[in-house]
N, CA and C of each residue as an Amber inpcrd file, in Angstrom:
protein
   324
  80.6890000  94.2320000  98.7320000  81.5820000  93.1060000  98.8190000
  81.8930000  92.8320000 100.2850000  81.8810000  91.5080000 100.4620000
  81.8050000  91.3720000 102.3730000  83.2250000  90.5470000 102.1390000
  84.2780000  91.0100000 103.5600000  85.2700000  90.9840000 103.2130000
  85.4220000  90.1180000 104.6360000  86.2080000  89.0030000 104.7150000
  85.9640000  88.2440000 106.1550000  87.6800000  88.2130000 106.3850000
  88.0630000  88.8430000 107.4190000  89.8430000  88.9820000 107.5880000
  89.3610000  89.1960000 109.2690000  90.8800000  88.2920000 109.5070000
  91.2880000  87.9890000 110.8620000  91.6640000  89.0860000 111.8640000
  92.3300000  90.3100000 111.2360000  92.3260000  91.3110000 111.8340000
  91.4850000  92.6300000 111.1390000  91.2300000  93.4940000 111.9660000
  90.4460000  94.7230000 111.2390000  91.4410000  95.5030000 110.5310000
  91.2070000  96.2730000 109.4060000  91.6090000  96.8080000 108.8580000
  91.4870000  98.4020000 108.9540000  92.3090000  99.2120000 109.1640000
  92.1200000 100.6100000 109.5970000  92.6580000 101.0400000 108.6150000
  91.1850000 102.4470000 107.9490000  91.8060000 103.2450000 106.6330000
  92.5030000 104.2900000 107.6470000  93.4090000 104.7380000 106.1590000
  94.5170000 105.4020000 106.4970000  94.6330000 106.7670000 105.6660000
  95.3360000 107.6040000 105.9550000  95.5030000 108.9510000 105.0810000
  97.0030000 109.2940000 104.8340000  97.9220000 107.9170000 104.7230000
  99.0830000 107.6870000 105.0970000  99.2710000 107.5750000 103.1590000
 100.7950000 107.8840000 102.8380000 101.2660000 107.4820000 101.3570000
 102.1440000 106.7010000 101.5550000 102.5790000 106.0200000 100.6880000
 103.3320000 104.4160000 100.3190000 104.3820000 104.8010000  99.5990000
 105.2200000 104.1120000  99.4360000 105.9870000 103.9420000  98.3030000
 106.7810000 102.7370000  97.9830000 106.4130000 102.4890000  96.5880000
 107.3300000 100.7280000  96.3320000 108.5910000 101.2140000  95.5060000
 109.5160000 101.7440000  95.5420000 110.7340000 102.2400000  95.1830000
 111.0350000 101.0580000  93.8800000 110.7510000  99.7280000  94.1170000
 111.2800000  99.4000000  93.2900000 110.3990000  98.8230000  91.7980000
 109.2320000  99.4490000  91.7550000 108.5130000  99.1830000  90.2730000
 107.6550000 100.4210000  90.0290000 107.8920000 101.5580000  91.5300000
 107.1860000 102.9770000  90.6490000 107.7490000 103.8540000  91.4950000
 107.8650000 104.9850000  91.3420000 108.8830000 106.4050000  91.3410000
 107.8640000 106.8670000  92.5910000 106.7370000 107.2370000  92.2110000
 105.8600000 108.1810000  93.3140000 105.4200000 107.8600000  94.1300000
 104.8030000 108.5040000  94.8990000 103.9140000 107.8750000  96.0600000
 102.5030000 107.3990000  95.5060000 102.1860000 106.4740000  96.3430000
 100.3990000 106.0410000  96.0370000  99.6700000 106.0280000  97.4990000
  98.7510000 105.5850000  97.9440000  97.6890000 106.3610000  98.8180000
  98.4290000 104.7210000  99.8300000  98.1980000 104.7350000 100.8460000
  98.2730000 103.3740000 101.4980000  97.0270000 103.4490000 101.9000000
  95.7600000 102.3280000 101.3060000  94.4750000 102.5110000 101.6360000
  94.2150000 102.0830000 103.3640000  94.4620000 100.9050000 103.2670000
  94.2040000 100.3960000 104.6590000  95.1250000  99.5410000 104.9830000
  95.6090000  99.3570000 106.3870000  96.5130000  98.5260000 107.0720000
  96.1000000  97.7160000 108.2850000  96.1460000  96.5300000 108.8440000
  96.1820000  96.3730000 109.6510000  97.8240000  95.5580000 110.4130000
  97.8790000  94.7720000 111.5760000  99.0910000  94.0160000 111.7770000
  99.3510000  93.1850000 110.8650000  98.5990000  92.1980000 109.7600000
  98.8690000  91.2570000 108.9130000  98.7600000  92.1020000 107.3880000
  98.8730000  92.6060000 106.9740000  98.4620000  93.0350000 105.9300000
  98.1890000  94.7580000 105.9290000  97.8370000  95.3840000 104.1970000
  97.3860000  96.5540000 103.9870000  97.2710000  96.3410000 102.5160000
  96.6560000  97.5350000 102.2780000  96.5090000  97.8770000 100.8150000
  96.5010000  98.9080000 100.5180000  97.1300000  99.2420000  98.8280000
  97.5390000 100.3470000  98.2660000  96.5210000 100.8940000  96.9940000
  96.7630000 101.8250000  96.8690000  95.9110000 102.4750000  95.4400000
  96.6050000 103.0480000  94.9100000  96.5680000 103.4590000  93.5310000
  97.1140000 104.6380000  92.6580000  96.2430000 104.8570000  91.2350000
  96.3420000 106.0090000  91.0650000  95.7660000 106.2790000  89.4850000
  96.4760000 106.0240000  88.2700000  98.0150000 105.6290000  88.5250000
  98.7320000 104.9740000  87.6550000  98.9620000 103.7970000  88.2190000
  99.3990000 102.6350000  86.3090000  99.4230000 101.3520000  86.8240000
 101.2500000 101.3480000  87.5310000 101.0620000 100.0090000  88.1750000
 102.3660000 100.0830000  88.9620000 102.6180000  98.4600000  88.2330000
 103.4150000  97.8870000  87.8810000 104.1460000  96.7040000  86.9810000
 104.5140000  95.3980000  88.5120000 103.8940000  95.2300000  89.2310000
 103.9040000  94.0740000  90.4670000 103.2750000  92.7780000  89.9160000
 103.9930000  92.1090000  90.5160000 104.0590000  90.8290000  90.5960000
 103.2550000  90.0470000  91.5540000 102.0660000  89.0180000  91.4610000
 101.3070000  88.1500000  92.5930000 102.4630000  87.3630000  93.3480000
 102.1790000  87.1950000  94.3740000 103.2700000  85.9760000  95.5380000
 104.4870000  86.7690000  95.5570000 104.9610000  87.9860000  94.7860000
 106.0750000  88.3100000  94.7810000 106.2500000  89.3660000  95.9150000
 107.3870000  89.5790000  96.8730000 107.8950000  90.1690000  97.8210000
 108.2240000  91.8990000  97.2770000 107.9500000  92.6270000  98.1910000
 108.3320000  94.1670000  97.9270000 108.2230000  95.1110000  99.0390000
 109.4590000  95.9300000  99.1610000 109.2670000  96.9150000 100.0280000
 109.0580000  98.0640000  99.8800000 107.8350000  98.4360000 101.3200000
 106.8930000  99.0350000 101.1600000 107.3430000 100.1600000 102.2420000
 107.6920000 101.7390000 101.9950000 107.7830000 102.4580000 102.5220000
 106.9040000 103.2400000 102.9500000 106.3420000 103.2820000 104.4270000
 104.9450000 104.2200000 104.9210000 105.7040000 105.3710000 105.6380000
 104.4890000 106.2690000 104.6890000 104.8890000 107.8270000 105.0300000
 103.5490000 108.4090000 106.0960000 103.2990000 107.8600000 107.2670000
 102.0830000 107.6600000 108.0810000 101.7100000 109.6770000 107.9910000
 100.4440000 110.0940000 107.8630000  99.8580000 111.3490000 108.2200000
 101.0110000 111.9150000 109.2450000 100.9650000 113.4350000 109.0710000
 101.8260000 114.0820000 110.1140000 100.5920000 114.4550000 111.3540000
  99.6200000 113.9460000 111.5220000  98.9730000 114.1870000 112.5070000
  99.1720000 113.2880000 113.7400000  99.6960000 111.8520000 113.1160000
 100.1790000 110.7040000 114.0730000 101.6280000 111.5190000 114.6950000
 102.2880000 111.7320000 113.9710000 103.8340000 112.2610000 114.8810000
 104.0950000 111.1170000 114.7240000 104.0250000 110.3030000 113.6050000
 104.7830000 108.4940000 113.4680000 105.9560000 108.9410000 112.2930000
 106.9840000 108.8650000 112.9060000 107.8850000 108.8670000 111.3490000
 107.8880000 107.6450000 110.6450000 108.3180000 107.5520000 109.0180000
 108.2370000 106.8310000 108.4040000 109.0240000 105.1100000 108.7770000
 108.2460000 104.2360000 108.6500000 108.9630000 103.0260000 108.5770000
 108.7700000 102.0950000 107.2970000 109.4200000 100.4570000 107.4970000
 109.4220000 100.1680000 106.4450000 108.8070000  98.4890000 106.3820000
 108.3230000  97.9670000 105.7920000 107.5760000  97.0210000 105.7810000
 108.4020000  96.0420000 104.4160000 108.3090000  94.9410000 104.6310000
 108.0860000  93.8890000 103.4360000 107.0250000  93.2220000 103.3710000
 106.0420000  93.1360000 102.1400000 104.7520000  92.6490000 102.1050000
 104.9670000  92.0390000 100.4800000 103.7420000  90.9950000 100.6700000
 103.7310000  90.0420000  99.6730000 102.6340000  90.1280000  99.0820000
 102.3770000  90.5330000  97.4600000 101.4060000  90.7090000  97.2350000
 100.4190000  89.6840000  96.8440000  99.2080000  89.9440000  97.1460000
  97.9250000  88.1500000  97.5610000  96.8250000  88.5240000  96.1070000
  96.7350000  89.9320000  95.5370000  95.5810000  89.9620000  94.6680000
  96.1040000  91.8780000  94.1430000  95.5410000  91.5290000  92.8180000
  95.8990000  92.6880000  91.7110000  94.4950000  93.1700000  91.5570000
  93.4940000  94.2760000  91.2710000  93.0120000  94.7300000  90.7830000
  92.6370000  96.1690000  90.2780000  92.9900000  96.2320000  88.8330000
  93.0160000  97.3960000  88.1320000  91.1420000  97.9380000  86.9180000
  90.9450000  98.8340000  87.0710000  89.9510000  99.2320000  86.5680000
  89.6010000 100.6630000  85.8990000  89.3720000 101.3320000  84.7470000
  89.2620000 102.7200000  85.0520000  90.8800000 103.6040000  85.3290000
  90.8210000 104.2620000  85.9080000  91.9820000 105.1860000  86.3610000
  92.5460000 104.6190000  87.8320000  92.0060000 102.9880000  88.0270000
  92.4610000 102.6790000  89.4780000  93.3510000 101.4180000  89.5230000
  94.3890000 101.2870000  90.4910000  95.0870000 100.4620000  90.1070000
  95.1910000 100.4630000  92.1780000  94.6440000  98.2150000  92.3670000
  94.5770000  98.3110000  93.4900000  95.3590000  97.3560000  94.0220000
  96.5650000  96.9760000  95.1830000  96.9100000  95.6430000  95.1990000
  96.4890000  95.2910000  96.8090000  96.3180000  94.1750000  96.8710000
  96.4450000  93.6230000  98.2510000  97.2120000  93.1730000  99.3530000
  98.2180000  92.8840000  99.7720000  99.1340000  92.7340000 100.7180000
  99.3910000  92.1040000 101.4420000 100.3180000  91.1260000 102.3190000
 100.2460000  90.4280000 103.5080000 101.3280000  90.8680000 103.9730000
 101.5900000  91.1140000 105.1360000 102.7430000  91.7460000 105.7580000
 103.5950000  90.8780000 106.4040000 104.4660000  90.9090000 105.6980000
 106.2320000  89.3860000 105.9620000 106.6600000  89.7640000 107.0760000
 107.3060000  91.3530000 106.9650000 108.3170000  91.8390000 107.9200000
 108.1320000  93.3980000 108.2100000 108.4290000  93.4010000 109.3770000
 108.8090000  95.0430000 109.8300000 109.9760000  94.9330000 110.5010000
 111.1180000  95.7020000 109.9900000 112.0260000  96.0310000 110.5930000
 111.9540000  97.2660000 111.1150000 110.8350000  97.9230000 111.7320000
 111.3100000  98.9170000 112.7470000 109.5230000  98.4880000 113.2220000
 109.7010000  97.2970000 113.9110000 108.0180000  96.8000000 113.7130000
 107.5410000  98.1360000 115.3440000 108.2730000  98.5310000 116.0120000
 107.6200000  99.6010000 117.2790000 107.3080000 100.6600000 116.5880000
 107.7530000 101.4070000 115.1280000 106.7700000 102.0380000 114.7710000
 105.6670000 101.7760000 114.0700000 105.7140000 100.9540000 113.2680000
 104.4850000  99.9980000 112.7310000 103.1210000  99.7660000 113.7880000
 103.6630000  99.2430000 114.9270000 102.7290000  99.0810000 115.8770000
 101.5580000 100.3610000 116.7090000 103.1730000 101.3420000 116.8600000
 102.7070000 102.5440000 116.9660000 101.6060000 103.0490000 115.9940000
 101.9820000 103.1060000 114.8720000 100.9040000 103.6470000 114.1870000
  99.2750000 102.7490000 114.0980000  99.3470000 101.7150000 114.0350000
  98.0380000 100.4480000 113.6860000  97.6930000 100.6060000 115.1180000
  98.2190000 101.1070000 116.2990000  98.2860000 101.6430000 117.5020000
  97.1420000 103.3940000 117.2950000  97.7080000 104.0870000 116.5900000
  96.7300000 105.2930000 116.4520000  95.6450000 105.0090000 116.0070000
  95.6600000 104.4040000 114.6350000  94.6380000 104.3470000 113.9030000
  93.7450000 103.3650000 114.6080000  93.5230000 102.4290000 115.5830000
  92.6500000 101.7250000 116.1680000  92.0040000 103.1630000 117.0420000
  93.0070000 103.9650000 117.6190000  92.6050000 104.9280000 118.5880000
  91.6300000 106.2420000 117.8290000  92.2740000 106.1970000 116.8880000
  91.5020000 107.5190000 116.4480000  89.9380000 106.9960000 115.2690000
């Protein structure tokens, strides 16, 4: 699948959490400054166009503590044991660690 986006997307080894439609963590697949995406093996109950905050728990190898994002979700796809959404990124309110990290992951 050829994927044509304005900024690059850097995978991640970072976990997520949407506090408000599932309890656990799920994988944060890839992020860049506009956007990221999430995975999990359970389904998560989200909404398309609808707003949600997104808590990143970045690898302890960055030394990035956690920040927090609002992202809007653009596309749902579930299959199998996989449950995938897509993302556009609204807001960062602590956007110097955000940067910091999309900051490592270009580096490493």
């Amino acid at each position: 699948m050829m994927e044509k986006r304005k900024q690059i997307r850097y995978s991640t080894q970072a976990r997520a959490r949407v506090p408000e439609v599932f309890e656990g963590d799920v994988l944060l697949k890839d992020i860049s400054v506009t956007g990221c995406g999430i995975e999990s093996t359970m389904f998560m109950d989200i909404n398309l166009n609808h707003r949600y905050k997104i808590e990143v728990l970045p690898e302890e190898a960055s030394k990035i503590g956690p920040f927090e994002l609002m992202a809007e979700v653009l596309w749902i796809r579930t299959g199998g044991y996989s449950f995938e959404a897509g993302l556009t990124i609204v807001e960062s309110p602590k956007g110097k660690q955000f940067q910091r990290y999309v900051d490592y992951l270009s580096w490493r």
